[in-house]
mmCIF file of C-alpha atoms in Angstrom:
data_model
loop_
_atom_site.group_PDB
_atom_site.id
_atom_site.type_symbol
_atom_site.label_atom_id
_atom_site.label_comp_id
_atom_site.label_asym_id
_atom_site.label_seq_id
_atom_site.Cartn_x
_atom_site.Cartn_y
_atom_site.Cartn_z
ATOM 1 C CA MET A 1015 -31.338 169.966 70.436
ATOM 2 C CA PHE A 1016 -33.269 167.484 72.578
ATOM 3 C CA THR A 1017 -35.197 166.160 69.569
ATOM 4 C CA SER A 1018 -32.009 165.406 67.642
ATOM 5 C CA THR A 1019 -30.663 163.483 70.661
ATOM 6 C CA LEU A 1020 -33.849 161.378 70.793
ATOM 7 C CA LEU A 1021 -33.700 160.695 67.071
ATOM 8 C CA ALA A 1022 -30.074 159.632 67.340
ATOM 9 C CA ALA A 1023 -30.910 157.176 70.139
ATOM 10 C CA ALA A 1024 -33.866 155.599 68.302
ATOM 11 C CA THR A 1025 -33.541 151.996 67.195
ATOM 12 C CA THR A 1026 -34.935 150.364 64.111
ATOM 13 C CA PRO A 1027 -38.704 149.918 64.195
ATOM 14 C CA LEU A 1028 -40.056 146.539 65.182
ATOM 15 C CA GLU A 1029 -42.349 144.950 62.636
ATOM 16 C CA TRP A 1030 -44.867 142.264 63.481
ATOM 17 C CA SER A 1031 -43.774 138.720 62.696
ATOM 18 C CA PRO A 1032 -44.937 135.239 63.672
ATOM 19 C CA THR A 1033 -42.201 135.235 66.331
ATOM 20 C CA VAL A 1034 -43.787 138.274 67.979
ATOM 21 C CA GLY A 1035 -47.190 136.577 67.871
ATOM 22 C CA ILE A 1036 -45.848 133.393 69.437
ATOM 23 C CA ILE A 1037 -44.177 135.379 72.225
ATOM 24 C CA ILE A 1038 -47.423 137.234 72.990
ATOM 25 C CA ILE A 1039 -49.381 133.946 73.043
ATOM 26 C CA LEU A 1040 -46.885 132.264 75.386
ATOM 27 C CA VAL A 1041 -46.823 135.228 77.764
ATOM 28 C CA ASN A 1042 -50.646 135.298 77.786
ATOM 29 C CA ILE A 1043 -50.716 131.612 78.731
ATOM 30 C CA ILE A 1044 -48.303 132.347 81.571
ATOM 31 C CA ALA A 1045 -50.449 135.291 82.706
ATOM 32 C CA ILE A 1046 -53.608 133.147 82.661
ATOM 33 C CA ALA A 1047 -51.857 130.457 84.720
ATOM 34 C CA PHE A 1048 -50.657 133.118 87.160
ATOM 35 C CA GLY A 1049 -54.199 134.489 87.390
ATOM 36 C CA LYS A 1050 -55.622 131.020 87.968
ATOM 37 C CA PHE A 1051 -53.666 130.724 91.214
ATOM 38 C CA THR A 1052 -53.892 134.323 92.417
ATOM 39 C CA ILE A 1053 -57.384 135.660 91.622
ATOM 40 C CA LYS A 1054 -59.612 135.367 94.681
ATOM 41 C CA HIS A 1055 -62.954 135.067 92.822
ATOM 42 C CA PRO A 1056 -62.141 133.866 89.281
ATOM 43 C CA ASN A 1057 -65.703 132.833 88.435
ATOM 44 C CA SER A 1058 -67.409 136.220 88.933
ATOM 45 C CA GLU A 1059 -70.415 137.057 86.798
ATOM 46 C CA PRO A 1060 -70.983 137.376 83.877
ATOM 47 C CA ALA A 1061 -70.006 133.808 83.142
ATOM 48 C CA LEU A 1062 -68.479 132.694 79.872
ATOM 49 C CA PRO A 1063 -70.432 130.308 77.606
ATOM 50 C CA SER A 1064 -68.082 127.365 78.119
ATOM 51 C CA ALA A 1065 -66.462 127.912 81.512
ATOM 52 C CA ASN A 1066 -64.454 124.658 81.413
ATOM 53 C CA LEU A 1067 -62.778 125.779 78.191
ATOM 54 C CA PHE A 1068 -61.630 128.981 79.912
ATOM 55 C CA GLY A 1069 -60.406 127.366 83.126
ATOM 56 C CA GLY A 1070 -63.479 128.251 85.167
ATOM 57 C CA PHE A 1071 -62.942 131.975 84.678
ATOM 58 C CA GLY A 1072 -65.721 134.492 84.428
ATOM 59 C CA LEU A 1073 -65.521 137.324 81.923
ATOM 60 C CA PRO A 1074 -63.836 139.812 84.313
ATOM 61 C CA ALA A 1075 -61.045 137.376 85.217
ATOM 62 C CA LEU A 1076 -60.460 136.404 81.588
ATOM 63 C CA LEU A 1077 -60.249 140.038 80.484
ATOM 64 C CA ALA A 1078 -57.963 140.905 83.397
ATOM 65 C CA THR A 1079 -55.516 138.064 82.773
ATOM 66 C CA THR A 1080 -55.333 138.596 79.014
ATOM 67 C CA ALA A 1081 -54.860 142.362 79.452
ATOM 68 C CA PHE A 1082 -52.065 141.638 81.948
ATOM 69 C CA GLY A 1083 -50.597 139.137 79.492
ATOM 70 C CA HIS A 1084 -50.558 141.672 76.680
ATOM 71 C CA ILE A 1085 -48.853 144.267 78.878
ATOM 72 C CA LEU A 1086 -46.198 141.723 79.884
ATOM 73 C CA GLY A 1087 -45.907 140.489 76.301
ATOM 74 C CA VAL A 1088 -45.250 143.964 74.933
ATOM 75 C CA GLY A 1089 -42.541 144.410 77.542
ATOM 76 C CA VAL A 1090 -40.950 141.079 76.645
ATOM 77 C CA VAL A 1091 -41.083 141.783 72.904
ATOM 78 C CA LEU A 1092 -39.625 145.287 73.279
ATOM 79 C CA GLY A 1093 -36.959 144.011 75.660
ATOM 80 C CA LEU A 1094 -35.918 141.221 73.304
ATOM 81 C CA HIS A 1095 -35.904 143.669 70.397
ATOM 82 C CA ASN A 1096 -33.754 146.076 72.375
ATOM 83 C CA LEU A 1097 -31.300 143.247 73.122
ATOM 84 C CA GLY A 1098 -31.229 142.319 69.426
ATOM 85 C CA ARG A 1099 -32.737 138.840 69.924
ATOM 86 C CA ILE A 1100 -35.700 139.425 67.617
#
């Protein structure tokens, strides 16, 4: 009974497209900018090979901001898909 209700409420599956990729990239840029202003010690060790290219971030800060960006990006993509925008 419960399974049939879940199947009836399911939407069409979301397939990857360049639009999805662009949304994830833009949200990651926003997350990195947010991290730039909020992380207390962004240049923690280990350092990245070209720190200026990565905004002065160390490896932990870069991994944290991009992981946060992907989590936000998935939410944005699923929300837009649920609204029928993509």
